[in-house]
Short mmCIF file of C-alpha atoms in Angstrom, two decimals:
data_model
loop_
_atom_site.label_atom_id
_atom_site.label_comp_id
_atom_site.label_asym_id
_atom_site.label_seq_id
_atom_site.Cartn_x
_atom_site.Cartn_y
_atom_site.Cartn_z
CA UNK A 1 21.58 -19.33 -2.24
CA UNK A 2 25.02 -20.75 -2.16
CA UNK A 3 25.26 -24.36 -0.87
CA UNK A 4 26.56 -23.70 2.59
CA UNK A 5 23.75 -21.26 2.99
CA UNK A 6 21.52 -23.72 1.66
CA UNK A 7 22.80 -26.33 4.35
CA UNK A 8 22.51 -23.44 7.06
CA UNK A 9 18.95 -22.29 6.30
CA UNK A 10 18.22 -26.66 6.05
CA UNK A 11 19.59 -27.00 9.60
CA UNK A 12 17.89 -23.38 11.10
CA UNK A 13 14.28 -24.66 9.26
CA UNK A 14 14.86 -27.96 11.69
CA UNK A 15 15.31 -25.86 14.68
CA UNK A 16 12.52 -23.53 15.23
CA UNK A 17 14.45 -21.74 17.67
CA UNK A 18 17.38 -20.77 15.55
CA UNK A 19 17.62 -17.12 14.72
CA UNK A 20 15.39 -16.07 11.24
CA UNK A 21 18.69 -14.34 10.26
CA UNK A 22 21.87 -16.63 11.51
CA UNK A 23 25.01 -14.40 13.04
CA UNK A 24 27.26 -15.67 10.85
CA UNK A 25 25.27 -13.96 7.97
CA UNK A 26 25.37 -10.64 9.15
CA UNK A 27 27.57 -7.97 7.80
CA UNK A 28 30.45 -6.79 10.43
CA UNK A 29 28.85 -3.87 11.12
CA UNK A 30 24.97 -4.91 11.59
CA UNK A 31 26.54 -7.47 13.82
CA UNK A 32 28.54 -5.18 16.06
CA UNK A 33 25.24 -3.61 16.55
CA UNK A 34 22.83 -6.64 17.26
CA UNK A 35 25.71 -7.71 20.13
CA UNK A 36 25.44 -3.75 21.90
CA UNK A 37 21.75 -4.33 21.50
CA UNK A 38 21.40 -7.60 22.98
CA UNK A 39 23.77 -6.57 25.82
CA UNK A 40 21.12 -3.62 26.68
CA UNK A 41 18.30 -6.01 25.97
CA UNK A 42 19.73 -8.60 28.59
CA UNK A 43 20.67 -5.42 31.18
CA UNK A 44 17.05 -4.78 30.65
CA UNK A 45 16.12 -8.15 31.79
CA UNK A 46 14.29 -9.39 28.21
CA UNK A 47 14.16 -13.22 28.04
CA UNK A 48 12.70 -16.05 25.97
CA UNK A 49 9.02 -15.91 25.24
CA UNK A 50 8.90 -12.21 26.34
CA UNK A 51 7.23 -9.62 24.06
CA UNK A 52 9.32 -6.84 23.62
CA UNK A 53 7.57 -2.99 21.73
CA UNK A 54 10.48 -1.45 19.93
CA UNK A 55 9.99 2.70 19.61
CA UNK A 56 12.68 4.76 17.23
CA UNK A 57 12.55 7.84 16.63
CA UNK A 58 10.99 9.32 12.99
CA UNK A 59 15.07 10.63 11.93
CA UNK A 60 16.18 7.00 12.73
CA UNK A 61 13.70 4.45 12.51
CA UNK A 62 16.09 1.83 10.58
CA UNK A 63 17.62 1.94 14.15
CA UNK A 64 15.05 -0.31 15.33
CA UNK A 65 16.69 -3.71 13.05
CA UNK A 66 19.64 -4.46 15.61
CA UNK A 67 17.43 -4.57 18.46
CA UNK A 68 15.19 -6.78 16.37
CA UNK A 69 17.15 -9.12 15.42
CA UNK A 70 18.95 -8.96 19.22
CA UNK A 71 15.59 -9.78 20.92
CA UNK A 72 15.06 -12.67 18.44
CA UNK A 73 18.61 -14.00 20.09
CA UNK A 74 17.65 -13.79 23.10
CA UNK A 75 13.69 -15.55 21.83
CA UNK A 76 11.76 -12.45 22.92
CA UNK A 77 9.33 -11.69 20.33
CA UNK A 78 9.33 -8.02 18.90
CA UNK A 79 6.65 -5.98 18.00
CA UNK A 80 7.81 -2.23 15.62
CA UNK A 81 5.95 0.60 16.80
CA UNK A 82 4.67 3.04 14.04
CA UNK A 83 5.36 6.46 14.74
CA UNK A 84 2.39 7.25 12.85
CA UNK A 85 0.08 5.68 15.05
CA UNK A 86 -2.35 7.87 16.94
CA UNK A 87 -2.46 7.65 20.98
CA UNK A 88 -5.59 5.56 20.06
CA UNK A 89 -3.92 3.23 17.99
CA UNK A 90 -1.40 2.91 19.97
CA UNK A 91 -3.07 2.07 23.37
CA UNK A 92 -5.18 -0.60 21.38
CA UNK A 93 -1.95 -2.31 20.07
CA UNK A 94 -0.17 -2.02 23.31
CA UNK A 95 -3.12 -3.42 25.39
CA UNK A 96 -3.33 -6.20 22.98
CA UNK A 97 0.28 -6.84 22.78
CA UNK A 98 0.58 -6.40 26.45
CA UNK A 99 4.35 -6.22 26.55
CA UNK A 100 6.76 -7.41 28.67
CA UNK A 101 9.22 -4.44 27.80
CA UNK A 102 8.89 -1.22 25.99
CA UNK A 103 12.61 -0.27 24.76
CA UNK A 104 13.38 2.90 22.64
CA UNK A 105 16.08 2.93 20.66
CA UNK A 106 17.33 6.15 21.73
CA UNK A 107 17.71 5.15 25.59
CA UNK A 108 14.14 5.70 26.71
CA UNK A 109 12.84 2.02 28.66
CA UNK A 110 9.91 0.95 30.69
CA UNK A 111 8.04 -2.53 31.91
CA UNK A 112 4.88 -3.74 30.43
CA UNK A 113 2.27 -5.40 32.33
CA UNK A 114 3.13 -8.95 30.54
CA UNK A 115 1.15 -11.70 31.14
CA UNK A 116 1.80 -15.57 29.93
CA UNK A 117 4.75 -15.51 28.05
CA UNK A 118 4.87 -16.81 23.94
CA UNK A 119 7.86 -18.69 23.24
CA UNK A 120 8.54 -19.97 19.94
CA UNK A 121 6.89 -16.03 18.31
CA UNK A 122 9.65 -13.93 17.28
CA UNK A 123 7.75 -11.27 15.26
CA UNK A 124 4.51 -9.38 16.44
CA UNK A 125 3.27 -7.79 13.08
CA UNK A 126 0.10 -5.44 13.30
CA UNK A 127 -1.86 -5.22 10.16
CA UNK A 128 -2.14 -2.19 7.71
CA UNK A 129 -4.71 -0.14 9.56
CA UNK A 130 -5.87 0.98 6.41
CA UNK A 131 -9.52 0.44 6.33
CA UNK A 132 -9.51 0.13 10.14
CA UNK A 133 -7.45 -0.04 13.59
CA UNK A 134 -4.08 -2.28 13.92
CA UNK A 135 -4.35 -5.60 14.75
CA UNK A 136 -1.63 -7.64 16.59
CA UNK A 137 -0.39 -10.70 14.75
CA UNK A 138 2.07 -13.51 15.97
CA UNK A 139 4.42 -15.04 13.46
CA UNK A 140 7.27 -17.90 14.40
CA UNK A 141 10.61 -17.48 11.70
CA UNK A 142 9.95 -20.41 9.79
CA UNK A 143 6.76 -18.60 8.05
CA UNK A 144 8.89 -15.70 7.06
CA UNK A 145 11.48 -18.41 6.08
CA UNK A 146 9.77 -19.74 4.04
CA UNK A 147 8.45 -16.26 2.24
CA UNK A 148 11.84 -15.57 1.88
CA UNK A 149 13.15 -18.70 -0.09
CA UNK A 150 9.31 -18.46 -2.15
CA UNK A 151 10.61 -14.70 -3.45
CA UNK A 152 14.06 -16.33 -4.31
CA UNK A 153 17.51 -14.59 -4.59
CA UNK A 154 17.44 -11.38 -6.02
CA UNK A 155 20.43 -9.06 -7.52
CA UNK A 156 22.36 -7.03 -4.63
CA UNK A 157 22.52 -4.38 -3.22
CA UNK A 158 18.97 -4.34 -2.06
CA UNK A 159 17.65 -1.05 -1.12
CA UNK A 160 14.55 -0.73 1.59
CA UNK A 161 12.77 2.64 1.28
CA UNK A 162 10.91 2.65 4.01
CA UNK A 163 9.38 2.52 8.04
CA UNK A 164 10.62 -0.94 9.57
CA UNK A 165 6.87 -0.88 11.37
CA UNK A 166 5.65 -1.98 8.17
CA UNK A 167 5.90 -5.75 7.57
CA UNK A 168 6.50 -5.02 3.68
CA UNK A 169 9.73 -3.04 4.05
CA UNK A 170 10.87 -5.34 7.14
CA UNK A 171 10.09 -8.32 5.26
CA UNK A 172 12.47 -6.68 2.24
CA UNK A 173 15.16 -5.88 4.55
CA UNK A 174 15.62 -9.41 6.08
CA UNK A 175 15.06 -11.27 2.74
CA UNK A 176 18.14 -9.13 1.84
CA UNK A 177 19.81 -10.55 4.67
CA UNK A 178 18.56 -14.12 4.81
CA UNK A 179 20.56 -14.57 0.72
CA UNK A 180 23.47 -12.70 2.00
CA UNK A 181 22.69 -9.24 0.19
CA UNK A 182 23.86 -5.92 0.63
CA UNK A 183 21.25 -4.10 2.69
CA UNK A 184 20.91 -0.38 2.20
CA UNK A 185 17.50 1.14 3.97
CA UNK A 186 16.34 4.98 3.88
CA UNK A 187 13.08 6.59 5.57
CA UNK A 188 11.51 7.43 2.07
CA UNK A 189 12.62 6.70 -1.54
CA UNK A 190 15.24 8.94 -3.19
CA UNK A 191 15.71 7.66 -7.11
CA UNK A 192 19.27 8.94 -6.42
CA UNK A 193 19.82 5.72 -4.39
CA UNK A 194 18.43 3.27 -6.30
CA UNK A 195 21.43 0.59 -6.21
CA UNK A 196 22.68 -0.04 -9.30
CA UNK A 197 22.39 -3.24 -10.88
CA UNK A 198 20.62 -4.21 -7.91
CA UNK A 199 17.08 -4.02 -6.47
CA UNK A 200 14.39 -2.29 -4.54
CA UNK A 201 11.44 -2.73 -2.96
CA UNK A 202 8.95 -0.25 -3.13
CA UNK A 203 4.77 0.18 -3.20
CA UNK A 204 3.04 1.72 -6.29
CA UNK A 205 2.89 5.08 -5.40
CA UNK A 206 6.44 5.30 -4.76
CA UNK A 207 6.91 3.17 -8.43
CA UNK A 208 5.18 6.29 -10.10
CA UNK A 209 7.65 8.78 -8.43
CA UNK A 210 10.28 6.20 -9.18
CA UNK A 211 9.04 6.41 -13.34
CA UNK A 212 7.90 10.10 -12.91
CA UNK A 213 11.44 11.21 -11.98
CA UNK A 214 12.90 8.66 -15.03
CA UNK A 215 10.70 10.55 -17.22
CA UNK A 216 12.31 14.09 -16.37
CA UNK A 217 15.39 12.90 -15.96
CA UNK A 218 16.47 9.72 -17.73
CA UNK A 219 19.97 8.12 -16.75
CA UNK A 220 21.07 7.81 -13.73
CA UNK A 221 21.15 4.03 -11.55
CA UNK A 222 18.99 1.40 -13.05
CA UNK A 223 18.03 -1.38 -10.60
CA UNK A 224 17.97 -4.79 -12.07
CA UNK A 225 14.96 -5.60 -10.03
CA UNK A 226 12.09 -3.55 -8.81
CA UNK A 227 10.03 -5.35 -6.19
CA UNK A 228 6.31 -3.95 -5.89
CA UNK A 229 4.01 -4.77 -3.42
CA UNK A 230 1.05 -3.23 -0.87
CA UNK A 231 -1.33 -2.31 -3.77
CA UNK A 232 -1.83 -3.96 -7.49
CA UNK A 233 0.52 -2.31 -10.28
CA UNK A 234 -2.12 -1.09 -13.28
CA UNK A 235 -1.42 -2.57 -16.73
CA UNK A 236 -0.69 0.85 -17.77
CA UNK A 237 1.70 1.51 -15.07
CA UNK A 238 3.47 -1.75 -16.07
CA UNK A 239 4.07 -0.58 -19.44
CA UNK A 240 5.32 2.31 -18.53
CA UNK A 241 8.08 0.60 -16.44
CA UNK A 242 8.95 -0.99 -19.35
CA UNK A 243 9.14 1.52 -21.39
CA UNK A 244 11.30 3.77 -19.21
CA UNK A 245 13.10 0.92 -17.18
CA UNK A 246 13.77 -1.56 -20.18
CA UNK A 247 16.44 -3.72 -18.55
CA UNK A 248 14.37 -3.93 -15.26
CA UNK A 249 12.33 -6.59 -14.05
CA UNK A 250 9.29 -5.50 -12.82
CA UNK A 251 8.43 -8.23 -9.86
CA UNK A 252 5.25 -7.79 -8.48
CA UNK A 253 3.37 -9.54 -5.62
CA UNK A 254 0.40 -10.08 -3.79
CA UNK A 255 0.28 -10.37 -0.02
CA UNK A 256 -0.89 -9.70 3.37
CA UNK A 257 0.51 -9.29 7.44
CA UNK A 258 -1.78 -12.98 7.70
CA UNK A 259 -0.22 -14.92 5.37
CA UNK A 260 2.86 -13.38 4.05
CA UNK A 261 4.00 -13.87 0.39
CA UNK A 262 0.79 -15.46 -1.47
CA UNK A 263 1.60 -14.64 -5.06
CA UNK A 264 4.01 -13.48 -7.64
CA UNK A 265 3.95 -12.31 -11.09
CA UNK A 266 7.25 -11.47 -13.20
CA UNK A 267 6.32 -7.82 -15.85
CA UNK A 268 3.35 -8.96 -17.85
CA UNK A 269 3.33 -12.86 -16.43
CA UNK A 270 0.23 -13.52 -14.51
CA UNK A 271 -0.14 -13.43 -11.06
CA UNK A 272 0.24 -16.82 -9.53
CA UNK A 273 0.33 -18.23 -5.87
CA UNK A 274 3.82 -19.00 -4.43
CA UNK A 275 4.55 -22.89 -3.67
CA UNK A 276 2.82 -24.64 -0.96
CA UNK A 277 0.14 -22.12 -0.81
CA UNK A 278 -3.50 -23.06 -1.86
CA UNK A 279 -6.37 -20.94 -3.09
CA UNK A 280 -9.79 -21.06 -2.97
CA UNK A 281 -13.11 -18.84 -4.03
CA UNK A 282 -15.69 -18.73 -2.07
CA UNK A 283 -18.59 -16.25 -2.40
CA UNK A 284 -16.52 -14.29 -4.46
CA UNK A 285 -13.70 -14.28 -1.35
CA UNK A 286 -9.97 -15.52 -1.47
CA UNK A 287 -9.31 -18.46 1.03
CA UNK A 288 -5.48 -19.02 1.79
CA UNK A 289 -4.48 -22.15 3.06
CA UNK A 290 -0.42 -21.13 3.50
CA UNK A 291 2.43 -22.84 5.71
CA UNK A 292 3.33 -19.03 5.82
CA UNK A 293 0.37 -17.57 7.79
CA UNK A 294 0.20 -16.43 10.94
CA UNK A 295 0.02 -18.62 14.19
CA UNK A 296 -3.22 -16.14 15.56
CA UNK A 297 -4.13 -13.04 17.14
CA UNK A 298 -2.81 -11.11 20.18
CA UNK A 299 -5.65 -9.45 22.85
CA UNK A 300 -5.18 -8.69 25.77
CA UNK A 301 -1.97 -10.14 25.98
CA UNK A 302 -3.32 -13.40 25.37
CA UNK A 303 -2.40 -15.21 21.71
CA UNK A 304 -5.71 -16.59 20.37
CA UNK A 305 -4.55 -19.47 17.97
CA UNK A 306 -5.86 -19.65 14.52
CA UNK A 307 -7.41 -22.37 13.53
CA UNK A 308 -6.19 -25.18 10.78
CA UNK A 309 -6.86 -24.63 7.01
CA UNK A 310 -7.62 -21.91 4.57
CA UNK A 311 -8.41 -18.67 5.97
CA UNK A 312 -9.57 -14.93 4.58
CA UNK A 313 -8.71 -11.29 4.87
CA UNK A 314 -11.52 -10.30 2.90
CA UNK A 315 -10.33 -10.11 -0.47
CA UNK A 316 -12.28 -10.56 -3.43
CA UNK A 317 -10.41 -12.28 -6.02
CA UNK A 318 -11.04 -14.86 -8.87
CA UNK A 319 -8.82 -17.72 -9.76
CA UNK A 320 -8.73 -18.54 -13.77
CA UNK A 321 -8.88 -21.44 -15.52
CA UNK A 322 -5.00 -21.88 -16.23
CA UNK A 323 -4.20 -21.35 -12.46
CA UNK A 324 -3.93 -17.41 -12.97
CA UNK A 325 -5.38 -15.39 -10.01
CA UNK A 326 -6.87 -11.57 -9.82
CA UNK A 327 -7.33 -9.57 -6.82
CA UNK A 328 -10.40 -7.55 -7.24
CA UNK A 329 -9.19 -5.84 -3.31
CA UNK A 330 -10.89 -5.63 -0.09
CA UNK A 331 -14.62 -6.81 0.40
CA UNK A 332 -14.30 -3.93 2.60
CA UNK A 333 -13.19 -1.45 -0.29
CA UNK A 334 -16.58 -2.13 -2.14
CA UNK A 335 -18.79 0.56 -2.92
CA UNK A 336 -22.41 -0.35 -3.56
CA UNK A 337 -23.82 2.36 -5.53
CA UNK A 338 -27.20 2.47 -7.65
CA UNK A 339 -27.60 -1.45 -6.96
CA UNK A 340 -23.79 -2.21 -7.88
CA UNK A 341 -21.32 -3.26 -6.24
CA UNK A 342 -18.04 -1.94 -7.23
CA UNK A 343 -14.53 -2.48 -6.41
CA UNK A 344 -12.44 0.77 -5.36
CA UNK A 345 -9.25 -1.16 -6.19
CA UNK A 346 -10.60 -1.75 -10.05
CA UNK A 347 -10.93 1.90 -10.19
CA UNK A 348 -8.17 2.81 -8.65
CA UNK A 349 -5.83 1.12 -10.71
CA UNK A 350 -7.39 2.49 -13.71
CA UNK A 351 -6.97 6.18 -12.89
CA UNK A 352 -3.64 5.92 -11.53
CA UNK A 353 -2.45 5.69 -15.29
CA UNK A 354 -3.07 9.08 -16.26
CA UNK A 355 -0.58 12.00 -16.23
CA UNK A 356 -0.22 14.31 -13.57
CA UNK A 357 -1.93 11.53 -11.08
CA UNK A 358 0.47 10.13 -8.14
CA UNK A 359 -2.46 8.05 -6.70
CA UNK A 360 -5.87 7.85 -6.16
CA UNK A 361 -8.49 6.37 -3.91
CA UNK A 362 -11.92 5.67 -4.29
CA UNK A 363 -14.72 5.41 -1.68
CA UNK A 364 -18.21 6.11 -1.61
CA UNK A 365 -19.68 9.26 -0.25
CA UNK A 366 -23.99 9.39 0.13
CA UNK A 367 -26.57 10.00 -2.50
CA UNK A 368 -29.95 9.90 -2.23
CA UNK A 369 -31.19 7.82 -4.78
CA UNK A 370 -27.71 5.80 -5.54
CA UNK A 371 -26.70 4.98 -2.06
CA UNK A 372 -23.26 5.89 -2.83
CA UNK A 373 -22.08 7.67 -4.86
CA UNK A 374 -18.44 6.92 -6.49
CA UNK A 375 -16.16 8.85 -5.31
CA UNK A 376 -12.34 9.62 -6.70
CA UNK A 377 -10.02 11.45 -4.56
CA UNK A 378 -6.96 12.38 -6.34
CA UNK A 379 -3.91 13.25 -5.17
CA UNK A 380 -2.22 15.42 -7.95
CA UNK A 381 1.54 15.83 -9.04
CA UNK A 382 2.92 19.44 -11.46
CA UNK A 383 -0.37 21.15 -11.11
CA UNK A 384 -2.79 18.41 -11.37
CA UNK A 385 -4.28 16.01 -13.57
CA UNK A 386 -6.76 16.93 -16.33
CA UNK A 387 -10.00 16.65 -15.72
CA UNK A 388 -10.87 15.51 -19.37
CA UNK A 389 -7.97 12.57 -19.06
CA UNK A 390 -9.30 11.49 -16.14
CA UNK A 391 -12.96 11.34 -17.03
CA UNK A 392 -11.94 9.80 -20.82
CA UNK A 393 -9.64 7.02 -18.61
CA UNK A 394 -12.88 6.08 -16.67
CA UNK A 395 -14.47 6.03 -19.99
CA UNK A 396 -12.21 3.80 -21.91
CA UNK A 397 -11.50 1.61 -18.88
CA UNK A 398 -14.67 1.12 -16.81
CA UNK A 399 -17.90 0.59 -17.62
CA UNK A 400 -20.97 3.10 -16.63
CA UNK A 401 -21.62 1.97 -13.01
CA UNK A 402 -18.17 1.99 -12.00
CA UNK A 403 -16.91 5.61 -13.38
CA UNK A 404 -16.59 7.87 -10.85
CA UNK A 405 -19.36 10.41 -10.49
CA UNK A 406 -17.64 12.67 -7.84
CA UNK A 407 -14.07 13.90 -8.08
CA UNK A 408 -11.99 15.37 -5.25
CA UNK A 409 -8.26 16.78 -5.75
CA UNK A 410 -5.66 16.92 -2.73
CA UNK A 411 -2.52 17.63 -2.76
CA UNK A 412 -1.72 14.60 -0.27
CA UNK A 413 -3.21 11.63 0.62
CA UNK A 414 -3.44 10.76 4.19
CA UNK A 415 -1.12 7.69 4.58
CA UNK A 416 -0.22 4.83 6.54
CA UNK A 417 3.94 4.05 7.50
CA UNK A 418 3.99 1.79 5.20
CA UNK A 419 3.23 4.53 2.41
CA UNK A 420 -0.27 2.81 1.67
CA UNK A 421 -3.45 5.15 1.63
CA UNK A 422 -5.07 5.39 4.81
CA UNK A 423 -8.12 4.45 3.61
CA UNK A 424 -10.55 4.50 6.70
CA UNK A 425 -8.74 8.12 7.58
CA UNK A 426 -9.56 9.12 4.03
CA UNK A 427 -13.39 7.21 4.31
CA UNK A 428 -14.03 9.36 7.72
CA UNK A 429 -12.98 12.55 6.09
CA UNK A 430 -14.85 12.17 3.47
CA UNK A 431 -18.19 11.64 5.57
CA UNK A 432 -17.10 14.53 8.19
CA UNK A 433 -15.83 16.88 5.84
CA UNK A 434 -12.34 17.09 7.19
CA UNK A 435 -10.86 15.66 4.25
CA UNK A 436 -8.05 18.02 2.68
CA UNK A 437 -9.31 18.13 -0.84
CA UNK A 438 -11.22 20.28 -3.61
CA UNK A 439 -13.80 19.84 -6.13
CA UNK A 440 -12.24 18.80 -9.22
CA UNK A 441 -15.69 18.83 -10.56
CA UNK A 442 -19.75 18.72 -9.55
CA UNK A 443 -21.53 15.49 -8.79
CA UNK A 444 -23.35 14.35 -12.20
#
């Protein structure tokens, strides 16, 4: 950050009512666009402490950031619809939110039923979904601030390949903005657009397709920095970026919609938390006490506070004796099987490493002497994985308990906007029988 900015973001971090991204940092056009938004937005009769829901269509959802950043002018908090909701999900998150306004960016308008207004929130985030419904978060700028000076400057342009209703691509975007970087954001990832000498952010899945197209095609852009987060990056998946990306560096980090950025590792570094945020283990759960987390909980319109000190999501994690930490993933993601509890995530990240996989989730499906049995469901790339390699990776990488014992192949993974597995989609299909997938082979 260049010293003026460095002055700037000082003086904006002193007034909490200063825009997260200052005008004067925009580029020309973006700018144009936040002033015809906030012009509509002030027709519409938005003010301070007002939550605003911001629908976009699918074929233009990057249309969404001017009105953002217009509604934080004017102190109105936004909240990103996903198209992707259901009509379920989305009546829960709009009767929590209880808006003030609901504005689409293609004309469409309508009044909320409000409530107590929220001054000082500028961002409603809802969490993943992915092992249950949305929740509606409230986060002031100086949290994302403050995730956005812990990432540090990265190499422009800055390509964001992805829905703005996820908090990981949105959060990418306005870093990009925040150090004065060329923004470029898409719908999905193309490895045509990768910026050259520059960097993107993506999740894992999309850094396999990123290394699976490398493979068939080497040359082409090479971005100076790949950003990973949503999911942990497998060993084996990090030397394969290596190996195929040797003048990239591979920046991976841990996080959630709570407490933003809690840790960073650089290619094979360990993963450790950011500054200013403190970890504990307790119980075998990650506690995050974080200047970045959330300020609490939206129902019924109505923002329940959370409370001081160290909180959890429910990740299982263990901190190491030089400071190191692992993420063993969601309490919630466990599968207790034959007396055992095991963590999908471990599993996970040791099957996505073998050819022909894009990505993989693991649940637990009944058995009646087991409990559970551990289950793989694999979603397949140029006619599908072997079943050998994927058995002898579960071999060589896990030990008995753990392997799993049922294997599914689909040729797509239900997903979230964000491009994450829809885990509690996948976990229902499973029990139902709804779930899109095949017998890879018979339960042992």
């Amino acid at each position: 950050m260049s010293g003026a900015r460095a002055d700037a973001a000082d003086a904006s971090d002193a007034d909490a009512s200063a825009p997260v991204v200052p005008a004067p940092w925009l580029p020309r056009g973006l700018a144009d666009a936040v002033a015809a938004a906030g012009e509509r937005l002030a027709r519409l009769g938005v003010r301070a402490g007002e939550r605003v829901v911001l629908d976009t269509p699918t074929r233009a959802r990057w249309a969404v950031l001017p009105y953002l950043l217009a509604a934080d002018r004017l102190g109105a908090a936004s909240l990103v619809a996903d198209a992707g909701w259901t009509v379920r999900e989305r009546d829960a998150v709009l009767a929590d939110t209880a808006p003030h306004h609901v504005v689409g960016t293609d004309g469409g308008a309508a009044t909320g039923p409000g409530g107590p207004r929220t001054p000082g929130v500028f961002l409603l985030p809802t969490t993943s979904g992915s092992t249950g419904g949305p929740a509606v978060l409230a986060r002031d700028r100086r949290s994302w601030r403050l995730g956005f000076d812990a990432l540090g400057a990265l190499p422009g342009p800055v390509l964001v390949p992805g829905p703005p209703s996820s908090t990981l691509y949105l959060f990418g975007a306005l870093h990009a903005l925040h150090h004065g970087l060329g923004l470029d954001t898409r719908g999905r990832l193309d490895p045509a657009d990768l910026p050259d000498g520059g960097t993107v952010h993506v999740v894992p899945a999309q850094l396999g397709a990123l290394l699976d197209d490398r493979e068939r095609r080497p040359g082409g852009p090479v971005p100076r920095v790949v950003v990973c987060g949503g999911a942990h990056v497998a060993p084996a998946v990090r030397e394969r970026c290596a190996r195929l990306l040797p003048g990239t560096t591979l920046l991976e980090y841990y996080g959630s919609a709570e407490h933003s950025l809690i840790a960073t590792r650089r290619d094979d570094g360990p993963l450790r938390a950011v500054e200013d945020v403190r970890l504990t283990v307790r119980d075998g759960l990650l506690w995050v006490d974080s200047p970045q987390s959330v300020l609490g909980r939206f129902g019924a319109g109505v923002l329940h506070p959370s409370g001081p000190g160290p909180t959890t999501v429910g990740d299982r994690a263990e901190l190491t004796a030089d400071g190191g930490l692992i993420v063993l993933g969601r309490a919630a993601a466990t599968v207790s099987t034959g007396g055992t509890l095991v963590a999908a995530e471990e599993v996970e990240q040791v099957l996505r490493a073998v050819p022909g996989v894009t990505d993989v989730v693991v649940a637990g499906t009944p058995h009646a002497t087991l409990g559970m049995l551990v289950t793989a469901v694999v979603e397949a790339r140029d006619g599908g994985p072997d079943r050998r390699a994927l058995r002898a990776a579960a071999r060589d990488g896990l030990s008995p308990a753990k392997r799993p014992r049922r294997w599914l192949l689909t040729r797509a993974l239900p997903r979230l906007g964000s491009g994450q597995p829809a885990r509690a989609e996948i976990a229902g299909g499973l029990r139902d029988g709804t779930l899109d997938a095949v017998p890879l082979g018979e339960p042992e």
